[in-house]
C-alpha cells in the first residue's frame, strides 16, 4: 500500500489533496467554487421551468448549463484520475451522484425528447453534503433514526387505529350523503375523510345534509385531537434516546450526572470532568 502511494506522482497526490481534502487553502477554495457552481446550476434548472424565463432567456440558460456540465465533467474525470481507488469511488454514492449530474445534458443530445431527464440535475444538491462535510453530524441523525425505530410500533398502532376510524367514517358518510353530494363510492369517501381529518380541507367534496355536516364537524375536531399524537410519541422517544446517550460521569464538585458525551467541563458548575478510563 505504501509502495503504491510512493509510486504516485507528486502532481496526483497534490491534486487528490485539493479535490478530496479541505485542510489546505486550495482545497477550501475548490470546495467553495464547486458549491457555488452547484447552487447556480440547480437555480438554472428551477428558472428554466418558468415559461416566461425559458422563452426570454432559454438560450442563455442552455449555454450556461453546458458550461457547468463541462466543469462537472472535468471534475468527475479528475476525481477518477486522482482517487486512490477509482472503481470504488465510481461505485460509491457520491460517485454515482457525480455521474448522474452530468449525464442528462449529454442524453439530451442523443434523445432530444428526453428533456425530463434534465430534472436529474437537481441531484447535484446532494453534492453539497460532501462539500460541507455534513457527515460529521451523522451522530445527531443516528439519534433521530434510533428514536424513530424505537417508536415504530407505537406509531404503527396509532396509524392503524386512525385507519379504522377513517374507514368507519367513510362508510357512514357514503351512506348519509350519497352520490348526489359527491360521495360516489367508499374510496372517494375515504379520500374526503383523510383530507378532513388532517385539517387540509380542499373543499372539492362537501357534505350537503345536516347530519353529514355534523359528522364532518366531528371529523375535524377529531383531526385536531389526534394530529399531535405521533409528534408526542417521537418527542418522548428522542428525550429517552438523549438520556441513554448522555455521559454518565459524575462531576466531583457538584455531583451532577448526565453530561454531553464530549463535554470537558460540567455544564452546571464549570468544574473539569474526569476523563474516562
PDB file of C-alpha atoms in Angstrom, residues 1 54 117 138 160 260:
ATOM      1  CA  UNK A   1       0.000   0.000   0.000  1.00  0.00           C
ATOM      2  CA  UNK A  54     -37.478  29.980 -20.617  1.00  0.00           C
ATOM      3  CA  UNK A 117     -34.048  13.693 -17.662  1.00  0.00           C
ATOM      4  CA  UNK A 138     -24.379  11.756  11.482  1.00  0.00           C
ATOM      5  CA  UNK A 160     -53.734   1.503  12.270  1.00  0.00           C
ATOM      6  CA  UNK A 260     -22.752  15.578  26.893  1.00  0.00           C
TER       7      UNK A 260
END
